[in-house]
Each structure stands twice: as C-alpha cells, then as structure tokens.
mmCIF file of C-alpha atoms in Angstrom:
data_model
loop_
_atom_site.group_PDB
_atom_site.id
_atom_site.type_symbol
_atom_site.label_atom_id
_atom_site.label_comp_id
_atom_site.label_asym_id
_atom_site.label_seq_id
_atom_site.Cartn_x
_atom_site.Cartn_y
_atom_site.Cartn_z
ATOM 1 C CA MET A 358 40.224 -19.406 -37.685
ATOM 2 C CA TYR A 359 43.200 -17.078 -38.014
ATOM 3 C CA ARG A 360 43.474 -17.063 -34.202
ATOM 4 C CA PHE A 361 44.632 -20.688 -34.185
ATOM 5 C CA LYS A 362 47.873 -19.545 -35.824
ATOM 6 C CA SER A 363 48.917 -18.184 -32.423
ATOM 7 C CA SER A 364 50.558 -20.570 -29.973
ATOM 8 C CA ASN A 365 49.113 -18.463 -27.146
ATOM 9 C CA TYR A 366 45.582 -19.027 -28.465
ATOM 10 C CA ILE A 367 46.201 -22.773 -28.740
ATOM 11 C CA SER A 368 47.618 -22.832 -25.196
ATOM 12 C CA VAL A 369 44.588 -21.014 -23.803
ATOM 13 C CA THR A 370 42.346 -23.459 -25.683
ATOM 14 C CA ALA A 371 44.143 -26.410 -24.070
ATOM 15 C CA LEU A 372 43.994 -24.744 -20.661
ATOM 16 C CA LEU A 373 40.233 -24.209 -20.963
ATOM 17 C CA ILE A 374 39.746 -27.819 -22.085
ATOM 18 C CA ALA A 375 41.595 -28.926 -18.944
ATOM 19 C CA LEU A 376 39.671 -26.507 -16.697
ATOM 20 C CA ILE A 377 36.250 -27.555 -17.997
ATOM 21 C CA PHE A 378 37.268 -31.224 -17.825
ATOM 22 C CA VAL A 379 38.335 -30.931 -14.175
ATOM 23 C CA VAL A 380 35.177 -29.014 -13.230
ATOM 24 C CA GLY A 381 33.037 -31.522 -15.140
ATOM 25 C CA TYR A 382 34.788 -34.530 -13.661
ATOM 26 C CA LEU A 383 34.453 -33.211 -10.112
ATOM 27 C CA SER A 384 30.820 -32.215 -10.612
ATOM 28 C CA HIS A 385 30.122 -35.733 -11.868
ATOM 29 C CA PHE A 386 29.969 -36.785 -8.235
ATOM 30 C CA ILE A 387 27.089 -34.387 -7.466
ATOM 31 C CA SER A 388 23.905 -36.296 -8.257
ATOM 32 C CA ILE A 389 20.472 -34.744 -8.857
ATOM 33 C CA SER A 390 18.534 -37.879 -7.985
ATOM 34 C CA SER A 391 19.115 -41.476 -7.015
ATOM 35 C CA GLN A 392 19.241 -42.347 -10.717
ATOM 36 C CA GLU A 393 21.880 -41.309 -13.218
ATOM 37 C CA GLY A 394 21.095 -37.572 -13.121
ATOM 38 C CA ILE A 395 24.322 -35.606 -12.872
ATOM 39 C CA PHE A 396 24.591 -31.987 -11.824
ATOM 40 C CA GLN A 397 27.014 -30.830 -14.515
ATOM 41 C CA ILE A 398 28.655 -27.494 -13.669
ATOM 42 C CA SER A 399 30.903 -27.646 -16.733
ATOM 43 C CA ASP A 400 28.000 -26.815 -19.079
ATOM 44 C CA ALA A 401 27.430 -23.526 -17.230
ATOM 45 C CA LEU A 402 31.144 -22.728 -17.392
ATOM 46 C CA LEU A 403 31.197 -23.543 -21.113
ATOM 47 C CA LEU A 404 28.262 -21.220 -21.832
ATOM 48 C CA SER A 405 29.628 -18.354 -19.763
ATOM 49 C CA LEU A 406 33.034 -18.592 -21.422
ATOM 50 C CA ALA A 407 31.421 -18.851 -24.870
ATOM 51 C CA CYS A 408 29.725 -15.506 -24.207
ATOM 52 C CA LEU A 409 32.938 -13.929 -22.934
ATOM 53 C CA ILE A 410 35.468 -15.254 -25.439
ATOM 54 C CA GLU A 411 35.217 -14.204 -29.083
ATOM 55 C CA GLY A 412 36.125 -16.532 -31.890
ATOM 56 C CA PRO A 413 36.066 -20.268 -32.520
ATOM 57 C CA MET A 414 37.920 -21.384 -29.372
ATOM 58 C CA MET A 415 34.844 -22.667 -27.545
ATOM 59 C CA LEU A 416 33.798 -24.698 -30.601
ATOM 60 C CA VAL A 417 36.905 -26.776 -29.935
ATOM 61 C CA VAL A 418 36.843 -26.614 -26.126
ATOM 62 C CA GLY A 419 33.216 -27.777 -25.765
ATOM 63 C CA PRO A 420 33.302 -31.089 -27.649
ATOM 64 C CA ILE A 421 36.776 -32.124 -26.486
ATOM 65 C CA SER A 422 36.100 -31.394 -22.806
ATOM 66 C CA GLY A 423 32.715 -33.134 -23.056
ATOM 67 C CA LEU A 424 34.366 -36.146 -24.670
ATOM 68 C CA LEU A 425 36.964 -36.327 -21.900
ATOM 69 C CA ILE A 426 34.313 -36.018 -19.172
ATOM 70 C CA ASP A 427 32.170 -38.805 -20.666
ATOM 71 C CA VAL A 428 35.119 -41.138 -21.181
ATOM 72 C CA SER A 429 36.461 -40.589 -17.663
ATOM 73 C CA SER A 430 33.050 -41.049 -16.038
ATOM 74 C CA ASP A 431 32.141 -44.248 -17.956
ATOM 75 C CA ALA A 432 29.350 -42.586 -19.959
ATOM 76 C CA VAL A 433 30.743 -43.611 -23.328
ATOM 77 C CA GLN A 434 27.252 -44.357 -24.660
ATOM 78 C CA TYR A 435 26.543 -40.603 -24.517
ATOM 79 C CA LEU A 436 29.623 -39.562 -26.540
ATOM 80 C CA PRO A 437 27.795 -38.790 -29.812
ATOM 81 C CA ALA A 438 25.176 -36.650 -28.050
ATOM 82 C CA THR A 439 27.756 -34.918 -25.873
ATOM 83 C CA ILE A 440 29.999 -34.005 -28.798
ATOM 84 C CA ILE A 441 27.079 -32.634 -30.810
ATOM 85 C CA ILE A 442 25.512 -30.745 -27.882
ATOM 86 C CA HIS A 443 28.793 -29.255 -26.708
ATOM 87 C CA PHE A 444 29.548 -28.114 -30.238
ATOM 88 C CA LEU A 445 26.079 -26.643 -30.753
ATOM 89 C CA MET A 446 26.048 -24.729 -27.443
ATOM 90 C CA PRO A 447 28.894 -22.330 -28.337
ATOM 91 C CA LEU A 448 27.857 -22.319 -32.000
ATOM 92 C CA LEU A 449 24.383 -21.121 -31.038
ATOM 93 C CA ILE A 450 25.920 -18.366 -28.921
ATOM 94 C CA ILE A 451 28.243 -17.302 -31.752
ATOM 95 C CA MET A 452 25.394 -17.258 -34.280
ATOM 96 C CA LEU A 453 22.900 -15.471 -32.026
ATOM 97 C CA LYS A 454 25.464 -12.857 -30.894
ATOM 98 C CA LYS A 455 24.938 -11.196 -34.254
ATOM 99 C CA ILE A 456 21.205 -10.802 -33.538
ATOM 100 C CA ILE A 457 20.920 -10.660 -29.740
ATOM 101 C CA ASN A 458 23.216 -8.386 -27.793
ATOM 102 C CA TRP A 459 22.265 -9.633 -24.330
ATOM 103 C CA PRO A 460 24.527 -12.530 -23.190
ATOM 104 C CA TYR A 461 22.098 -13.774 -20.541
ATOM 105 C CA LEU A 462 19.506 -14.487 -23.212
ATOM 106 C CA LEU A 463 22.153 -16.319 -25.247
ATOM 107 C CA ILE A 464 22.947 -18.501 -22.238
ATOM 108 C CA PHE A 465 19.227 -19.108 -21.737
ATOM 109 C CA PHE A 466 18.687 -20.310 -25.317
ATOM 110 C CA SER A 467 21.843 -22.450 -25.327
ATOM 111 C CA SER A 468 20.951 -24.123 -22.038
ATOM 112 C CA PHE A 469 17.904 -25.653 -23.762
ATOM 113 C CA LEU A 470 20.284 -27.917 -25.667
ATOM 114 C CA THR A 471 20.692 -30.025 -22.519
ATOM 115 C CA LEU A 472 17.211 -31.371 -23.291
ATOM 116 C CA VAL A 473 18.624 -33.053 -26.409
ATOM 117 C CA TYR A 474 19.962 -35.760 -24.084
ATOM 118 C CA SER A 475 16.345 -36.863 -23.537
ATOM 119 C CA LEU A 476 15.846 -37.179 -27.300
ATOM 120 C CA TYR A 477 19.067 -39.141 -27.529
ATOM 121 C CA ASP A 478 17.786 -41.499 -24.837
ATOM 122 C CA LEU A 479 14.749 -42.247 -27.009
ATOM 123 C CA ILE A 480 17.223 -43.677 -29.519
ATOM 124 C CA LEU A 481 19.652 -45.183 -27.010
ATOM 125 C CA PHE A 482 17.290 -47.094 -24.688
ATOM 126 C CA PRO A 483 15.866 -49.440 -27.368
ATOM 127 C CA ILE A 484 19.398 -50.141 -28.589
ATOM 128 C CA LEU A 485 20.396 -51.060 -25.024
ATOM 129 C CA GLY A 486 17.523 -53.565 -24.913
ATOM 130 C CA PHE A 487 14.927 -51.758 -22.814
ATOM 131 C CA SER A 488 11.315 -52.676 -23.478
ATOM 132 C CA GLU A 489 8.757 -50.063 -24.451
ATOM 133 C CA ALA A 490 7.145 -50.311 -21.010
ATOM 134 C CA GLU A 491 10.482 -49.593 -19.342
ATOM 135 C CA ILE A 492 11.376 -46.701 -21.656
ATOM 136 C CA LYS A 493 8.392 -44.459 -20.926
ATOM 137 C CA PRO A 494 9.071 -43.897 -17.180
ATOM 138 C CA LEU A 495 12.798 -43.637 -17.857
ATOM 139 C CA ILE A 496 12.257 -40.915 -20.472
ATOM 140 C CA ILE A 497 9.897 -38.990 -18.185
ATOM 141 C CA SER A 498 12.362 -39.058 -15.283
ATOM 142 C CA ASP A 499 15.193 -38.236 -17.683
ATOM 143 C CA LEU A 500 13.253 -35.267 -19.022
ATOM 144 C CA ILE A 501 12.663 -34.002 -15.482
ATOM 145 C CA ILE A 502 16.341 -34.398 -14.599
ATOM 146 C CA ASN A 503 17.466 -32.681 -17.825
ATOM 147 C CA SER A 504 14.992 -29.847 -17.192
ATOM 148 C CA ILE A 505 16.497 -29.322 -13.751
ATOM 149 C CA GLN A 506 19.946 -29.425 -15.355
ATOM 150 C CA MET A 507 18.824 -26.830 -17.917
ATOM 151 C CA VAL A 508 17.631 -24.429 -15.198
ATOM 152 C CA ILE A 509 20.816 -24.930 -13.171
ATOM 153 C CA THR A 510 22.959 -24.480 -16.286
ATOM 154 C CA PHE A 511 21.205 -21.215 -17.123
ATOM 155 C CA ALA A 512 21.300 -19.799 -13.596
ATOM 156 C CA LEU A 513 24.911 -20.771 -12.925
ATOM 157 C CA GLY A 514 26.032 -19.819 -16.446
ATOM 158 C CA ALA A 515 24.452 -16.364 -16.134
ATOM 159 C CA PHE A 516 26.047 -15.872 -12.712
ATOM 160 C CA LEU A 517 29.471 -17.011 -13.926
ATOM 161 C CA TYR A 518 29.255 -14.769 -16.976
ATOM 162 C CA TRP A 519 28.265 -11.806 -14.815
ATOM 163 C CA GLN A 520 31.240 -12.379 -12.507
ATOM 164 C CA LEU A 521 33.782 -13.131 -15.252
ATOM 165 C CA ASN A 522 32.672 -10.141 -17.316
ATOM 166 C CA LEU A 523 32.832 -7.893 -14.253
ATOM 167 C CA ILE A 524 36.365 -9.060 -13.438
ATOM 168 C CA ASN A 525 37.399 -8.789 -17.094
ATOM 169 C CA ASN A 526 36.144 -5.214 -17.415
ATOM 170 C CA ARG A 527 37.619 -4.069 -14.097
ATOM 171 C CA SER A 528 40.999 -5.580 -14.844
ATOM 172 C CA GLY A 529 41.355 -3.973 -18.269
ATOM 173 C CA HIS A 530 40.433 -7.180 -20.144
ATOM 174 C CA ARG A 531 43.064 -9.346 -18.475
ATOM 175 C CA ILE A 532 40.878 -12.459 -18.578
ATOM 176 C CA TRP A 533 40.161 -12.113 -22.283
ATOM 177 C CA ASN A 534 41.195 -9.510 -24.838
ATOM 178 C CA ASP A 535 40.504 -10.575 -28.392
ATOM 179 C CA THR A 536 42.248 -7.546 -29.918
ATOM 180 C CA LYS A 537 45.658 -9.062 -29.228
ATOM 181 C CA TYR A 538 45.002 -11.453 -32.132
ATOM 182 C CA ASP A 539 44.121 -8.708 -34.625
ATOM 183 C CA TYR A 540 47.602 -8.787 -36.142
ATOM 184 C CA LEU A 541 46.900 -12.348 -37.301
ATOM 185 C CA LYS A 542 43.697 -11.212 -38.985
ATOM 186 C CA ILE A 543 45.553 -8.519 -40.872
ATOM 187 C CA LYS A 544 48.349 -10.953 -41.719
ATOM 188 C CA SER A 545 45.890 -13.538 -43.109
ATOM 189 C CA LYS A 546 44.203 -10.895 -45.292
ATOM 190 C CA ILE A 547 47.558 -9.916 -46.802
ATOM 191 C CA ASN A 548 48.433 -13.511 -47.695
#
C-alpha cells in the first residue's frame, strides 16, 4: 500500500479506471445474444493489466470501473456481484502469482470468476419476482452466455497481456516499471 503515497501512482490508477470504464461502456453495445448477454472487453483488459502491473492498483481499479460501467449501463442490480467479482479477479492473480509463474494460466483461472454472475442470478431472479419455472431456462441461457464470456475474456486477456508485455519489455518498461516506487517502500520501512 506504500505505492498509494505517490501522486503518480494515484494518477495512473485514475487513468486506468477511466480507460477500463470507457472500454467497458463501449463494449456494452456488443451483444452476445438477443437477451442481455454482453460481450465485456473490459474484463479481459482488467486481467491483462493485473498480470502486468505489480501491487494493489488493480484491486482499486477493478471494482470502481465495474461499478461505473454497471451504473452507466443501467445494470444496477448487478452492482454487488460486479464489485465482488472485479475485486476477486485481480486478487486471485496477485495471490496465485506467488505460486504460478505463468501469466496466461493466471488469466485462465481468473476468467472463471465471470461464472459467478450465474450464481448471483440464482439469488437475484427470485427477488425480482420470477417464478421457478421461468428461472430454470434463464439460468441455463445465462450460464451459456457467461461461459462464452469466460472464453472470450481468457482469449482476449491472454492476447492483450502478450502484446502489452511485449511492448513493455521492448520499450524498457515504459508502460509499467514498478521499481520507480521502491523509494516509498524504503521510506515506509524507516518510519
């Protein structure tokens, strides 16, 4: 958390929130089916950036950008699930980075969290007044749509990570260089 003492780090966090929000808002108009299935590119961008960027930044970026996307696209009923899922996605990557050193596998495991929306719908649909007969086909179609979203999130997230990491390495870590915040780590240990 020492990184958040830097105004540059906070600015980059805000910039990434805005970038993921814009990508998510624009991708809201790309529909998977005639129902409410949305092809959400922002999840792939979130996962690829979570693999690239060290530290807690994406734990803040994910939930806030997801919140903004849901509010702007009139999906307020999904806010609790979105905030939890978009917090858990980068958290899972951060936790598994210590065990697994292959980012594509981290993106793969984190993309499974998109299926939590189907579990959330099991809770949400009865609250919205759907009968049990109506819920079953809705959950099945929702599970199919979220499975497609999971595959797209993994494939696009892996591709974006590959490209961003390639550019970052070729440019001498101009996209992201976590060592420029090391002075704050040393400073926080002294205090």
